[in-house]
């Protein structure tokens, strides 16, 4: 919730989480439509995009929002805010893609994806594997130093194979 001060500056009073939730639903629907209406530079790219229907809902301006809400960047409060924001984006995007799958159908490669509880990939993923297949080197051992808690949601009907992104890694 933004407010303009008498001198014309903007200040944020608080984060309107309900409005953010509604905006996530609208944005996911918009991003889904972009896939259908875009012209891609080649047939292989068009096919890959349409088969996976990857979208990249992300966030920008987190630091700016914290400054406006007078939250010191790097403080415990900022970590809590960023964690809540990321959780709401992730959960909202999952809800939206599930709703869009009901309305418009799942992405074409859903059957073989980790979203399908009957797929081999889902079963392998949920088995807490110690190795990962590598098409060039056979298989590779996963590091024991990384905790791989299953906090993501899998095994549901999804319109998009990916819903969120973290810049710059998700940047084209």
PDB file of C-alpha atoms in Angstrom:
ATOM      1  CA  UNK A   1       0.000   0.000   0.000  1.00  0.00           C
ATOM      2  CA  UNK A   2       1.662   3.217  -1.207  1.00  0.00           C
ATOM      3  CA  UNK A   3       1.051   6.743  -0.004  1.00  0.00           C
ATOM      4  CA  UNK A   4       2.254  10.039  -1.459  1.00  0.00           C
ATOM      5  CA  UNK A   5       3.772  12.473   1.015  1.00  0.00           C
ATOM      6  CA  UNK A   6       3.067  16.244   0.798  1.00  0.00           C
ATOM      7  CA  UNK A   7       6.408  16.776  -0.975  1.00  0.00           C
ATOM      8  CA  UNK A   8       5.449  14.243  -3.710  1.00  0.00           C
ATOM      9  CA  UNK A   9       7.601  11.345  -2.492  1.00  0.00           C
ATOM     10  CA  UNK A  10       6.159   7.849  -2.235  1.00  0.00           C
ATOM     11  CA  UNK A  11       6.242   5.799   0.916  1.00  0.00           C
ATOM     12  CA  UNK A  12       4.946   2.299   1.510  1.00  0.00           C
ATOM     13  CA  UNK A  13       2.821   1.736   4.547  1.00  0.00           C
ATOM     14  CA  UNK A  14       2.612  -2.055   4.293  1.00  0.00           C
ATOM     15  CA  UNK A  15       2.535  -4.955   1.833  1.00  0.00           C
ATOM     16  CA  UNK A  16      -0.994  -5.758   0.700  1.00  0.00           C
ATOM     17  CA  UNK A  17      -0.664  -9.559   0.554  1.00  0.00           C
ATOM     18  CA  UNK A  18      -4.268 -10.042  -0.653  1.00  0.00           C
ATOM     19  CA  UNK A  19      -3.728  -7.712  -3.594  1.00  0.00           C
ATOM     20  CA  UNK A  20      -0.448  -9.483  -4.395  1.00  0.00           C
ATOM     21  CA  UNK A  21      -2.301 -12.820  -4.454  1.00  0.00           C
ATOM     22  CA  UNK A  22      -4.860 -11.481  -6.917  1.00  0.00           C
ATOM     23  CA  UNK A  23      -2.110  -9.953  -9.063  1.00  0.00           C
ATOM     24  CA  UNK A  24      -0.290 -13.304  -9.208  1.00  0.00           C
ATOM     25  CA  UNK A  25      -3.421 -14.991 -10.596  1.00  0.00           C
ATOM     26  CA  UNK A  26      -3.864 -12.263 -13.222  1.00  0.00           C
ATOM     27  CA  UNK A  27      -0.185 -12.270 -14.181  1.00  0.00           C
ATOM     28  CA  UNK A  28      -0.037 -16.045 -14.625  1.00  0.00           C
ATOM     29  CA  UNK A  29      -3.071 -15.898 -16.905  1.00  0.00           C
ATOM     30  CA  UNK A  30      -1.382 -13.093 -18.865  1.00  0.00           C
ATOM     31  CA  UNK A  31       1.907 -15.039 -19.189  1.00  0.00           C
ATOM     32  CA  UNK A  32      -0.020 -18.096 -20.400  1.00  0.00           C
ATOM     33  CA  UNK A  33      -1.608 -15.976 -23.116  1.00  0.00           C
ATOM     34  CA  UNK A  34       1.782 -14.593 -24.161  1.00  0.00           C
ATOM     35  CA  UNK A  35       2.888 -18.127 -25.079  1.00  0.00           C
ATOM     36  CA  UNK A  36      -0.094 -18.566 -27.416  1.00  0.00           C
ATOM     37  CA  UNK A  37       0.256 -15.157 -29.045  1.00  0.00           C
ATOM     38  CA  UNK A  38       4.027 -14.977 -29.522  1.00  0.00           C
ATOM     39  CA  UNK A  39       5.932 -15.548 -32.733  1.00  0.00           C
ATOM     40  CA  UNK A  40       9.190 -17.385 -32.117  1.00  0.00           C
ATOM     41  CA  UNK A  41      12.240 -17.282 -34.425  1.00  0.00           C
ATOM     42  CA  UNK A  42      12.115 -20.935 -35.450  1.00  0.00           C
ATOM     43  CA  UNK A  43       9.969 -24.081 -35.510  1.00  0.00           C
ATOM     44  CA  UNK A  44      12.101 -25.907 -32.911  1.00  0.00           C
ATOM     45  CA  UNK A  45      11.826 -23.006 -30.480  1.00  0.00           C
ATOM     46  CA  UNK A  46       8.080 -22.720 -31.068  1.00  0.00           C
ATOM     47  CA  UNK A  47       7.664 -26.452 -30.423  1.00  0.00           C
ATOM     48  CA  UNK A  48       9.795 -26.406 -27.244  1.00  0.00           C
ATOM     49  CA  UNK A  49       7.907 -23.409 -25.840  1.00  0.00           C
ATOM     50  CA  UNK A  50       4.491 -24.879 -26.608  1.00  0.00           C
ATOM     51  CA  UNK A  51       5.352 -28.342 -25.240  1.00  0.00           C
ATOM     52  CA  UNK A  52       6.667 -27.092 -21.891  1.00  0.00           C
ATOM     53  CA  UNK A  53       4.778 -23.783 -21.540  1.00  0.00           C
ATOM     54  CA  UNK A  54       7.460 -22.362 -19.214  1.00  0.00           C
ATOM     55  CA  UNK A  55       6.651 -19.001 -17.673  1.00  0.00           C
ATOM     56  CA  UNK A  56       8.816 -16.934 -15.374  1.00  0.00           C
ATOM     57  CA  UNK A  57       6.916 -15.128 -12.652  1.00  0.00           C
ATOM     58  CA  UNK A  58       9.525 -13.387 -10.543  1.00  0.00           C
ATOM     59  CA  UNK A  59       9.999 -10.292  -8.501  1.00  0.00           C
ATOM     60  CA  UNK A  60      11.824  -7.059  -8.973  1.00  0.00           C
ATOM     61  CA  UNK A  61      12.038  -4.064  -6.707  1.00  0.00           C
ATOM     62  CA  UNK A  62      12.222  -5.974  -3.426  1.00  0.00           C
ATOM     63  CA  UNK A  63      14.929  -3.658  -2.119  1.00  0.00           C
ATOM     64  CA  UNK A  64      12.891  -0.609  -3.169  1.00  0.00           C
ATOM     65  CA  UNK A  65       9.814  -1.976  -1.387  1.00  0.00           C
ATOM     66  CA  UNK A  66      11.836  -2.584   1.764  1.00  0.00           C
ATOM     67  CA  UNK A  67      13.221   0.946   1.675  1.00  0.00           C
ATOM     68  CA  UNK A  68       9.727   2.388   1.251  1.00  0.00           C
ATOM     69  CA  UNK A  69       8.462   0.291   4.170  1.00  0.00           C
ATOM     70  CA  UNK A  70      11.486   1.326   6.253  1.00  0.00           C
ATOM     71  CA  UNK A  71      12.824  -2.235   6.492  1.00  0.00           C
ATOM     72  CA  UNK A  72      16.623  -2.302   6.676  1.00  0.00           C
ATOM     73  CA  UNK A  73      17.987  -4.475   3.862  1.00  0.00           C
ATOM     74  CA  UNK A  74      19.961  -7.373   5.360  1.00  0.00           C
ATOM     75  CA  UNK A  75      18.137  -7.270   8.695  1.00  0.00           C
ATOM     76  CA  UNK A  76      16.241 -10.208  10.173  1.00  0.00           C
ATOM     77  CA  UNK A  77      13.002  -8.386   9.279  1.00  0.00           C
ATOM     78  CA  UNK A  78      14.134  -8.147   5.638  1.00  0.00           C
ATOM     79  CA  UNK A  79      14.864 -11.890   5.538  1.00  0.00           C
ATOM     80  CA  UNK A  80      11.415 -12.629   6.926  1.00  0.00           C
ATOM     81  CA  UNK A  81       9.797 -10.286   4.398  1.00  0.00           C
ATOM     82  CA  UNK A  82      11.716 -11.772   1.449  1.00  0.00           C
ATOM     83  CA  UNK A  83      10.918 -15.326   2.572  1.00  0.00           C
ATOM     84  CA  UNK A  84       7.212 -14.523   2.873  1.00  0.00           C
ATOM     85  CA  UNK A  85       7.234 -12.831  -0.542  1.00  0.00           C
ATOM     86  CA  UNK A  86       8.963 -15.785  -2.211  1.00  0.00           C
ATOM     87  CA  UNK A  87       6.593 -18.267  -0.553  1.00  0.00           C
ATOM     88  CA  UNK A  88       3.521 -16.339  -1.646  1.00  0.00           C
ATOM     89  CA  UNK A  89       4.827 -16.031  -5.226  1.00  0.00           C
ATOM     90  CA  UNK A  90       5.600 -19.752  -5.365  1.00  0.00           C
ATOM     91  CA  UNK A  91       2.319 -20.899  -3.815  1.00  0.00           C
ATOM     92  CA  UNK A  92       0.243 -18.411  -5.810  1.00  0.00           C
ATOM     93  CA  UNK A  93       1.895 -19.451  -9.072  1.00  0.00           C
ATOM     94  CA  UNK A  94       1.207 -23.124  -8.274  1.00  0.00           C
ATOM     95  CA  UNK A  95      -2.440 -22.347  -7.548  1.00  0.00           C
ATOM     96  CA  UNK A  96      -2.738 -20.358 -10.768  1.00  0.00           C
ATOM     97  CA  UNK A  97      -1.129 -23.007 -12.972  1.00  0.00           C
ATOM     98  CA  UNK A  98      -3.355 -25.679 -11.424  1.00  0.00           C
ATOM     99  CA  UNK A  99      -6.458 -23.555 -12.061  1.00  0.00           C
ATOM    100  CA  UNK A 100      -5.360 -22.830 -15.641  1.00  0.00           C
ATOM    101  CA  UNK A 101      -4.757 -26.560 -16.207  1.00  0.00           C
ATOM    102  CA  UNK A 102      -8.378 -27.195 -15.247  1.00  0.00           C
ATOM    103  CA  UNK A 103      -9.579 -24.485 -17.637  1.00  0.00           C
ATOM    104  CA  UNK A 104      -7.196 -24.958 -20.582  1.00  0.00           C
ATOM    105  CA  UNK A 105      -5.468 -28.314 -20.081  1.00  0.00           C
ATOM    106  CA  UNK A 106      -2.036 -29.389 -18.862  1.00  0.00           C
ATOM    107  CA  UNK A 107       1.185 -28.645 -20.765  1.00  0.00           C
ATOM    108  CA  UNK A 108       1.790 -31.242 -23.516  1.00  0.00           C
ATOM    109  CA  UNK A 109       4.782 -32.929 -21.816  1.00  0.00           C
ATOM    110  CA  UNK A 110       2.973 -33.253 -18.468  1.00  0.00           C
ATOM    111  CA  UNK A 111       2.633 -37.055 -18.794  1.00  0.00           C
ATOM    112  CA  UNK A 112       6.406 -37.571 -18.531  1.00  0.00           C
ATOM    113  CA  UNK A 113       7.082 -34.727 -16.069  1.00  0.00           C
ATOM    114  CA  UNK A 114       7.609 -34.797 -12.308  1.00  0.00           C
ATOM    115  CA  UNK A 115       4.154 -33.213 -11.974  1.00  0.00           C
ATOM    116  CA  UNK A 116       2.527 -36.514 -13.010  1.00  0.00           C
ATOM    117  CA  UNK A 117       2.581 -38.892  -9.996  1.00  0.00           C
ATOM    118  CA  UNK A 118       2.491 -41.877 -12.382  1.00  0.00           C
ATOM    119  CA  UNK A 119       5.608 -40.824 -14.341  1.00  0.00           C
ATOM    120  CA  UNK A 120       9.008 -42.443 -13.924  1.00  0.00           C
ATOM    121  CA  UNK A 121      10.565 -39.027 -13.327  1.00  0.00           C
ATOM    122  CA  UNK A 122       8.219 -38.318 -10.405  1.00  0.00           C
ATOM    123  CA  UNK A 123       8.906 -41.726  -8.857  1.00  0.00           C
ATOM    124  CA  UNK A 124      12.680 -41.280  -9.243  1.00  0.00           C
ATOM    125  CA  UNK A 125      12.583 -37.750  -7.863  1.00  0.00           C
ATOM    126  CA  UNK A 126      10.537 -38.702  -4.807  1.00  0.00           C
ATOM    127  CA  UNK A 127      12.820 -41.687  -4.045  1.00  0.00           C
ATOM    128  CA  UNK A 128      15.465 -39.289  -2.651  1.00  0.00           C
ATOM    129  CA  UNK A 129      18.128 -40.394  -5.149  1.00  0.00           C
ATOM    130  CA  UNK A 130      21.866 -40.359  -4.440  1.00  0.00           C
ATOM    131  CA  UNK A 131      22.811 -40.058  -8.115  1.00  0.00           C
ATOM    132  CA  UNK A 132      21.489 -38.072 -11.046  1.00  0.00           C
ATOM    133  CA  UNK A 133      21.468 -39.286 -14.668  1.00  0.00           C
ATOM    134  CA  UNK A 134      23.997 -37.537 -16.889  1.00  0.00           C
ATOM    135  CA  UNK A 135      23.683 -38.098 -20.639  1.00  0.00           C
ATOM    136  CA  UNK A 136      27.415 -37.455 -21.119  1.00  0.00           C
ATOM    137  CA  UNK A 137      28.985 -39.203 -18.105  1.00  0.00           C
ATOM    138  CA  UNK A 138      26.459 -41.890 -17.174  1.00  0.00           C
ATOM    139  CA  UNK A 139      25.454 -40.764 -13.697  1.00  0.00           C
ATOM    140  CA  UNK A 140      26.806 -38.373 -11.071  1.00  0.00           C
ATOM    141  CA  UNK A 141      26.661 -38.609  -7.291  1.00  0.00           C
ATOM    142  CA  UNK A 142      24.704 -35.866  -5.575  1.00  0.00           C
ATOM    143  CA  UNK A 143      26.544 -34.015  -2.828  1.00  0.00           C
ATOM    144  CA  UNK A 144      25.643 -34.993   0.714  1.00  0.00           C
ATOM    145  CA  UNK A 145      26.418 -31.413   1.814  1.00  0.00           C
ATOM    146  CA  UNK A 146      23.213 -30.048   0.259  1.00  0.00           C
ATOM    147  CA  UNK A 147      19.955 -30.593   2.110  1.00  0.00           C
ATOM    148  CA  UNK A 148      17.278 -31.618  -0.355  1.00  0.00           C
ATOM    149  CA  UNK A 149      14.099 -31.205   1.624  1.00  0.00           C
ATOM    150  CA  UNK A 150      10.985 -31.681  -0.482  1.00  0.00           C
ATOM    151  CA  UNK A 151       9.433 -28.241  -0.013  1.00  0.00           C
ATOM    152  CA  UNK A 152       8.281 -27.926  -3.600  1.00  0.00           C
ATOM    153  CA  UNK A 153       4.884 -29.177  -4.719  1.00  0.00           C
ATOM    154  CA  UNK A 154       4.889 -32.009  -7.238  1.00  0.00           C
ATOM    155  CA  UNK A 155       2.317 -34.497  -8.453  1.00  0.00           C
ATOM    156  CA  UNK A 156      -0.436 -32.149  -9.607  1.00  0.00           C
ATOM    157  CA  UNK A 157      -1.986 -31.092 -12.890  1.00  0.00           C
ATOM    158  CA  UNK A 158      -0.099 -28.032 -14.137  1.00  0.00           C
ATOM    159  CA  UNK A 159      -0.516 -25.760 -17.144  1.00  0.00           C
ATOM    160  CA  UNK A 160       3.179 -24.768 -17.067  1.00  0.00           C
ATOM    161  CA  UNK A 161       6.307 -26.873 -16.518  1.00  0.00           C
ATOM    162  CA  UNK A 162       7.952 -23.928 -14.694  1.00  0.00           C
ATOM    163  CA  UNK A 163       6.134 -21.080 -13.006  1.00  0.00           C
ATOM    164  CA  UNK A 164       8.733 -18.887 -11.302  1.00  0.00           C
ATOM    165  CA  UNK A 165      12.219 -17.608 -12.054  1.00  0.00           C
ATOM    166  CA  UNK A 166      15.051 -15.915 -10.237  1.00  0.00           C
ATOM    167  CA  UNK A 167      16.896 -13.299 -12.284  1.00  0.00           C
ATOM    168  CA  UNK A 168      19.443 -13.277 -13.755  1.00  0.00           C
ATOM    169  CA  UNK A 169      19.421 -17.080 -14.144  1.00  0.00           C
ATOM    170  CA  UNK A 170      15.943 -17.001 -15.665  1.00  0.00           C
ATOM    171  CA  UNK A 171      16.874 -14.132 -17.967  1.00  0.00           C
ATOM    172  CA  UNK A 172      16.866 -14.658 -21.721  1.00  0.00           C
TER     173      UNK A 172
END
